Amino acid sequence: MKINKTYQKKHELWLAVLFASFAINDETIKSRLYDFSQIAFRHMKWLGEEALETGEDYNYDRDMLLYKRNTVFEVITALKKQIEETQPFYPQNILGERIKTDDAYLLEYLSQILKDEKNNQEVTAFNMQRKWGDKNLSQEQIDALTLFLFEESYKEYELILVYAYMQARTRNVLHFNVFQDLVDESHFHLKSFGNMMAKLGILALPRELHTMTYVVKDLEEFVKDGIAEEEAAKIMCKELSDAIKDEELARFFDFINYQESYHIELMKKLL
């Protein structure tokens, strides 16, 4: 199915731009790339809407690896190549032209980065050192943080895609708005956890979603299961906050914990 192939390529490109933003340490480049990743996610949304309007469908299949790059120029060069290779898949219509124009601007920005040798800094996101800056966290604390980040980065990726999938198929305004809030919140959490993984040197893609994860046949059962998962995430946050003897990190996980509490209230509205 051609529409689904286009959607898959955009899905992969969204992840490529997003994880490039996590991998790079330079705050200016990181911030700009994250903005472009959000644009790529909107492209996904529009492509999905177009598919549904024409009686087609899409899924979250993907075929990509996150290669370990050692320098900023390696990351940017690979990203440029992927963007260029995705161009032929876009539809020949107004939406396709919009996406191509956005991608052209991103390519121009990447070219500017490559023109300045000072930008070619080391990438430490994949070095597996598992050290948290100059903070002297114990191995037990690092292990707990590592486990949490792998589990929760996957969970936030899953929630973004599941809620977006459901949002595209609802005609209920309340549900649409709740799904949007939950997608926005999960974007923030994935960004936070992705950057933390990169800081530890353990950046990795979340595992792929199975169709049964996002094709929801019973909304009530889905929401009840989701609330239970949010409760479990709250417990993990609290345990991590208690286990990590660092005031800054402990405050961060308390902050995430209270956000999870509100997510539960949002999800109750779906019932």
GROMACS .gro file of C-alpha atoms in nm:
model
  271
    1MET     CA    1   0.000   0.000   0.000
    2LYS     CA    2   0.168   0.318  -0.123
    3ILE     CA    3   0.008   0.549   0.137
    4ASN     CA    4   0.126   0.328   0.420
    5LYS     CA    5   0.478   0.317   0.275
    6THR     CA    6   0.483   0.697   0.270
    7TYR     CA    7   0.359   0.702   0.628
    8GLN     CA    8   0.625   0.451   0.732
    9LYS     CA    9   0.902   0.658   0.574
   10LYS     CA   10   0.778   0.971   0.754
   11HIS     CA   11   0.753   0.778   1.082
   12GLU     CA   12   1.115   0.668   1.042
   13LEU     CA   13   1.224   1.020   0.953
   14TRP     CA   14   1.046   1.165   1.255
   15LEU     CA   15   1.241   0.924   1.477
   16ALA     CA   16   1.567   1.000   1.295
   17VAL     CA   17   1.535   1.377   1.350
   18LEU     CA   18   1.411   1.329   1.707
   19PHE     CA   19   1.696   1.100   1.810
   20ALA     CA   20   1.952   1.320   1.633
   21SER     CA   21   1.830   1.600   1.861
   22PHE     CA   22   1.883   1.374   2.164
   23ALA     CA   23   2.228   1.261   2.050
   24ILE     CA   24   2.383   1.602   1.989
   25ASN     CA   25   2.511   1.794   2.292
   26ASP     CA   26   2.515   2.145   2.141
   27GLU     CA   27   2.204   2.309   2.289
   28THR     CA   28   2.130   2.530   1.987
   29ILE     CA   29   2.147   2.245   1.734
   30LYS     CA   30   1.961   2.014   1.974
   31SER     CA   31   1.677   2.264   2.014
   32ARG     CA   32   1.643   2.334   1.641
   33LEU     CA   33   1.640   1.967   1.552
   34TYR     CA   34   1.375   1.897   1.815
   35ASP     CA   35   1.158   2.170   1.660
   36PHE     CA   36   1.202   2.004   1.320
   37SER     CA   37   1.108   1.667   1.471
   38GLN     CA   38   0.779   1.817   1.588
   39ILE     CA   39   0.714   1.939   1.234
   40ALA     CA   40   0.785   1.586   1.108
   41PHE     CA   41   0.533   1.449   1.356
   42ARG     CA   42   0.270   1.690   1.222
   43HIS     CA   43   0.351   1.558   0.874
   44MET     CA   44   0.272   1.209   1.004
   45LYS     CA   45  -0.059   1.333   1.141
   46TRP     CA   46  -0.158   1.494   0.811
   47LEU     CA   47  -0.053   1.193   0.606
   48GLY     CA   48  -0.258   0.970   0.835
   49GLU     CA   49  -0.563   1.197   0.803
   50GLU     CA   50  -0.528   1.198   0.425
   51ALA     CA   51  -0.509   0.817   0.421
   52LEU     CA   52  -0.830   0.786   0.625
   53GLU     CA   53  -1.012   1.045   0.413
   54THR     CA   54  -0.940   0.844   0.098
   55GLY     CA   55  -1.052   0.516   0.253
   56GLU     CA   56  -0.698   0.391   0.305
   57ASP     CA   57  -0.523   0.307   0.631
   58TYR     CA   58  -0.176   0.314   0.784
   59ASN     CA   59   0.015   0.134   1.056
   60TYR     CA   60   0.323   0.187   1.270
   61ASP     CA   61   0.552  -0.062   1.097
   62ARG     CA   62   0.908   0.061   1.067
   63ASP     CA   63   1.238  -0.067   0.936
   64MET     CA   64   1.527   0.128   1.083
   65LEU     CA   65   1.825   0.111   1.312
   66LEU     CA   66   1.982   0.381   1.526
   67TYR     CA   67   2.345   0.364   1.426
   68LYS     CA   68   2.609   0.470   1.674
   69ARG     CA   69   2.769   0.791   1.546
   70ASN     CA   70   3.081   0.942   1.699
   71THR     CA   71   3.062   1.302   1.579
   72VAL     CA   72   2.799   1.566   1.505
   73PHE     CA   73   2.893   1.566   1.134
   74GLU     CA   74   2.834   1.188   1.117
   75VAL     CA   75   2.487   1.235   1.267
   76ILE     CA   76   2.400   1.526   1.037
   77THR     CA   77   2.536   1.362   0.721
   78ALA     CA   78   2.335   1.046   0.783
   79LEU     CA   79   2.023   1.251   0.857
   80LYS     CA   80   2.062   1.449   0.535
   81LYS     CA   81   2.086   1.126   0.336
   82GLN     CA   82   1.770   0.987   0.496
   83ILE     CA   83   1.574   1.306   0.427
   84GLU     CA   84   1.682   1.303   0.062
   85GLU     CA   85   1.592   0.935   0.023
   86THR     CA   86   1.243   1.000   0.166
   87GLN     CA   87   1.152   1.273  -0.085
   88PRO     CA   88   1.023   1.042  -0.366
   89PHE     CA   89   0.762   0.889  -0.133
   90TYR     CA   90   0.563   1.208  -0.074
   91PRO     CA   91   0.228   1.252  -0.252
   92GLN     CA   92   0.202   1.473  -0.559
   93ASN     CA   93  -0.043   1.720  -0.407
   94ILE     CA   94  -0.057   2.030  -0.185
   95LEU     CA   95   0.028   1.829   0.129
   96GLY     CA   96   0.324   1.668  -0.046
   97GLU     CA   97   0.450   2.011  -0.154
   98ARG     CA   98   0.422   2.142   0.201
   99ILE     CA   99   0.621   1.846   0.337
  100LYS     CA  100   0.888   1.881   0.069
  101THR     CA  101   0.924   2.253   0.143
  102ASP     CA  102   0.965   2.185   0.515
  103ASP     CA  103   1.223   1.915   0.442
  104ALA     CA  104   1.408   2.148   0.204
  105TYR     CA  105   1.441   2.405   0.482
  106LEU     CA  106   1.567   2.138   0.721
  107LEU     CA  107   1.822   2.024   0.462
  108GLU     CA  108   1.942   2.383   0.426
  109TYR     CA  109   1.985   2.409   0.803
  110LEU     CA  110   2.182   2.083   0.812
  111SER     CA  111   2.405   2.208   0.530
  112GLN     CA  112   2.481   2.521   0.730
  113ILE     CA  113   2.585   2.309   1.029
  114LEU     CA  114   2.825   2.111   0.809
  115LYS     CA  115   2.990   2.429   0.681
  116ASP     CA  116   3.128   2.520   1.024
  117GLU     CA  117   3.396   2.283   1.151
  118LYS     CA  118   3.341   2.411   1.506
  119ASN     CA  119   3.009   2.226   1.505
  120ASN     CA  120   3.180   1.891   1.462
  121GLN     CA  121   3.190   1.798   1.828
  122GLU     CA  122   3.211   1.451   1.979
  123VAL     CA  123   2.884   1.259   2.024
  124THR     CA  124   2.882   1.077   2.359
  125ALA     CA  125   2.520   0.951   2.347
  126PHE     CA  126   2.624   0.596   2.252
  127ASN     CA  127   2.943   0.547   2.453
  128MET     CA  128   2.777   0.323   2.719
  129GLN     CA  129   2.974   0.490   2.998
  130ARG     CA  130   2.665   0.527   3.218
  131LYS     CA  131   2.794   0.825   3.413
  132TRP     CA  132   2.576   1.117   3.515
  133GLY     CA  133   2.802   1.417   3.460
  134ASP     CA  134   3.001   1.506   3.768
  135LYS     CA  135   2.748   1.354   4.008
  136ASN     CA  136   2.878   1.058   4.202
  137LEU     CA  137   2.582   0.820   4.170
  138SER     CA  138   2.634   0.467   4.297
  139GLN     CA  139   2.619   0.172   4.057
  140GLU     CA  140   2.288   0.069   4.212
  141GLN     CA  141   2.142   0.413   4.143
  142ILE     CA  142   2.275   0.414   3.785
  143ASP     CA  143   2.125   0.069   3.727
  144ALA     CA  144   1.785   0.183   3.857
  145LEU     CA  145   1.796   0.494   3.640
  146THR     CA  146   1.898   0.289   3.333
  147LEU     CA  147   1.610   0.045   3.374
  148PHE     CA  148   1.361   0.325   3.429
  149LEU     CA  149   1.473   0.517   3.119
  150PHE     CA  150   1.453   0.217   2.886
  151GLU     CA  151   1.108   0.119   3.013
  152GLU     CA  152   0.962   0.468   3.021
  153SER     CA  153   1.105   0.593   2.690
  154TYR     CA  154   0.934   0.299   2.520
  155LYS     CA  155   0.614   0.365   2.712
  156GLU     CA  156   0.606   0.734   2.610
  157TYR     CA  157   0.674   0.646   2.244
  158GLU     CA  158   0.393   0.392   2.261
  159LEU     CA  159   0.152   0.641   2.418
  160ILE     CA  160   0.227   0.908   2.156
  161LEU     CA  161   0.144   0.668   1.874
  162VAL     CA  162  -0.154   0.497   2.039
  163TYR     CA  163  -0.326   0.821   2.137
  164ALA     CA  164  -0.255   0.978   1.796
  165TYR     CA  165  -0.402   0.670   1.628
  166MET     CA  166  -0.717   0.693   1.839
  167GLN     CA  167  -0.743   1.071   1.801
  168ALA     CA  168  -0.744   1.037   1.421
  169ARG     CA  169  -1.046   0.805   1.443
  170THR     CA  170  -1.271   0.980   1.695
  171ARG     CA  171  -1.553   1.225   1.628
  172ASN     CA  172  -1.598   1.294   1.999
  173VAL     CA  173  -1.463   1.644   2.078
  174LEU     CA  174  -1.392   1.563   2.444
  175HIS     CA  175  -1.199   1.251   2.348
  176PHE     CA  176  -1.010   1.440   2.076
  177ASN     CA  177  -0.895   1.704   2.324
  178VAL     CA  178  -0.796   1.449   2.589
  179PHE     CA  179  -0.595   1.253   2.331
  180GLN     CA  180  -0.419   1.576   2.226
  181ASP     CA  181  -0.325   1.659   2.586
  182LEU     CA  182  -0.190   1.308   2.641
  183VAL     CA  183   0.011   1.316   2.315
  184ASP     CA  184   0.161   1.655   2.408
  185GLU     CA  185   0.252   1.537   2.758
  186SER     CA  186   0.412   1.218   2.623
  187HIS     CA  187   0.619   1.419   2.374
  188PHE     CA  188   0.762   1.614   2.667
  189HIS     CA  189   0.834   1.298   2.865
  190LEU     CA  190   0.998   1.124   2.569
  191LYS     CA  191   1.215   1.431   2.511
  192SER     CA  192   1.317   1.437   2.878
  193PHE     CA  193   1.397   1.065   2.893
  194GLY     CA  194   1.571   1.060   2.553
  195ASN     CA  195   1.805   1.341   2.655
  196MET     CA  196   1.876   1.165   2.985
  197MET     CA  197   1.960   0.841   2.801
  198ALA     CA  198   2.198   1.035   2.577
  199LYS     CA  199   2.361   1.193   2.882
  200LEU     CA  200   2.422   0.845   3.024
  201GLY     CA  201   2.557   0.722   2.690
  202ILE     CA  202   2.278   0.465   2.644
  203LEU     CA  203   2.066   0.625   2.371
  204ALA     CA  204   1.862   0.363   2.183
  205LEU     CA  205   1.540   0.345   1.983
  206PRO     CA  206   1.229   0.219   2.159
  207ARG     CA  207   1.113  -0.118   2.035
  208GLU     CA  208   0.856  -0.139   1.758
  209LEU     CA  209   0.484  -0.146   1.836
  210HIS     CA  210   0.272  -0.450   1.756
  211THR     CA  211  -0.058  -0.381   1.580
  212MET     CA  212  -0.252  -0.515   1.880
  213THR     CA  213  -0.102  -0.234   2.089
  214TYR     CA  214  -0.274   0.049   1.904
  215VAL     CA  215  -0.581  -0.103   1.736
  216VAL     CA  216  -0.818  -0.056   2.030
  217LYS     CA  217  -1.144  -0.251   2.018
  218ASP     CA  218  -1.266  -0.175   2.372
  219LEU     CA  219  -1.203   0.184   2.481
  220GLU     CA  220  -1.318   0.127   2.839
  221GLU     CA  221  -1.086  -0.170   2.888
  222PHE     CA  222  -0.801   0.021   2.721
  223VAL     CA  223  -0.847   0.320   2.953
  224LYS     CA  224  -0.864   0.103   3.264
  225ASP     CA  225  -0.542  -0.074   3.160
  226GLY     CA  226  -0.385   0.266   3.086
  227ILE     CA  227  -0.474   0.400   3.430
  228ALA     CA  228  -0.317   0.092   3.588
  229GLU     CA  229   0.002   0.153   3.385
  230GLU     CA  230   0.009   0.518   3.492
  231GLU     CA  231  -0.024   0.406   3.855
  232ALA     CA  232   0.269   0.168   3.802
  233ALA     CA  233   0.474   0.452   3.645
  234LYS     CA  234   0.398   0.668   3.951
  235ILE     CA  235   0.533   0.395   4.177
  236MET     CA  236   0.849   0.365   3.965
  237CYS     CA  237   0.900   0.743   3.981
  238LYS     CA  238   0.856   0.744   4.357
  239GLU     CA  239   1.093   0.451   4.405
  240LEU     CA  240   1.352   0.615   4.180
  241SER     CA  241   1.314   0.948   4.359
  242ASP     CA  242   1.374   0.773   4.692
  243ALA     CA  243   1.664   0.562   4.561
  244ILE     CA  244   1.865   0.837   4.393
  245LYS     CA  245   2.048   1.044   4.649
  246ASP     CA  246   2.065   1.355   4.434
  247GLU     CA  247   1.834   1.645   4.508
  248GLU     CA  248   1.806   1.769   4.147
  249LEU     CA  249   1.718   1.427   4.002
  250ALA     CA  250   1.484   1.346   4.290
  251ARG     CA  251   1.292   1.671   4.228
  252PHE     CA  252   1.267   1.584   3.857
  253PHE     CA  253   1.112   1.245   3.927
  254ASP     CA  254   0.872   1.398   4.179
  255PHE     CA  255   0.773   1.643   3.904
  256ILE     CA  256   0.711   1.355   3.657
  257ASN     CA  257   0.522   1.164   3.927
  258TYR     CA  258   0.271   1.446   3.974
  259GLN     CA  259   0.227   1.477   3.597
  260GLU     CA  260   0.138   1.107   3.583
  261SER     CA  261  -0.127   1.176   3.847
  262TYR     CA  262  -0.294   1.429   3.621
  263HIS     CA  263  -0.274   1.192   3.324
  264ILE     CA  264  -0.493   0.955   3.522
  265GLU     CA  265  -0.753   1.229   3.567
  266LEU     CA  266  -0.742   1.303   3.193
  267MET     CA  267  -0.790   0.936   3.111
  268LYS     CA  268  -1.090   0.913   3.346
  269LYS     CA  269  -1.264   1.166   3.119
  270LEU     CA  270  -1.254   0.907   2.841
  271LEU     CA  271  -1.479   0.684   3.051
   0.00000   0.00000   0.00000
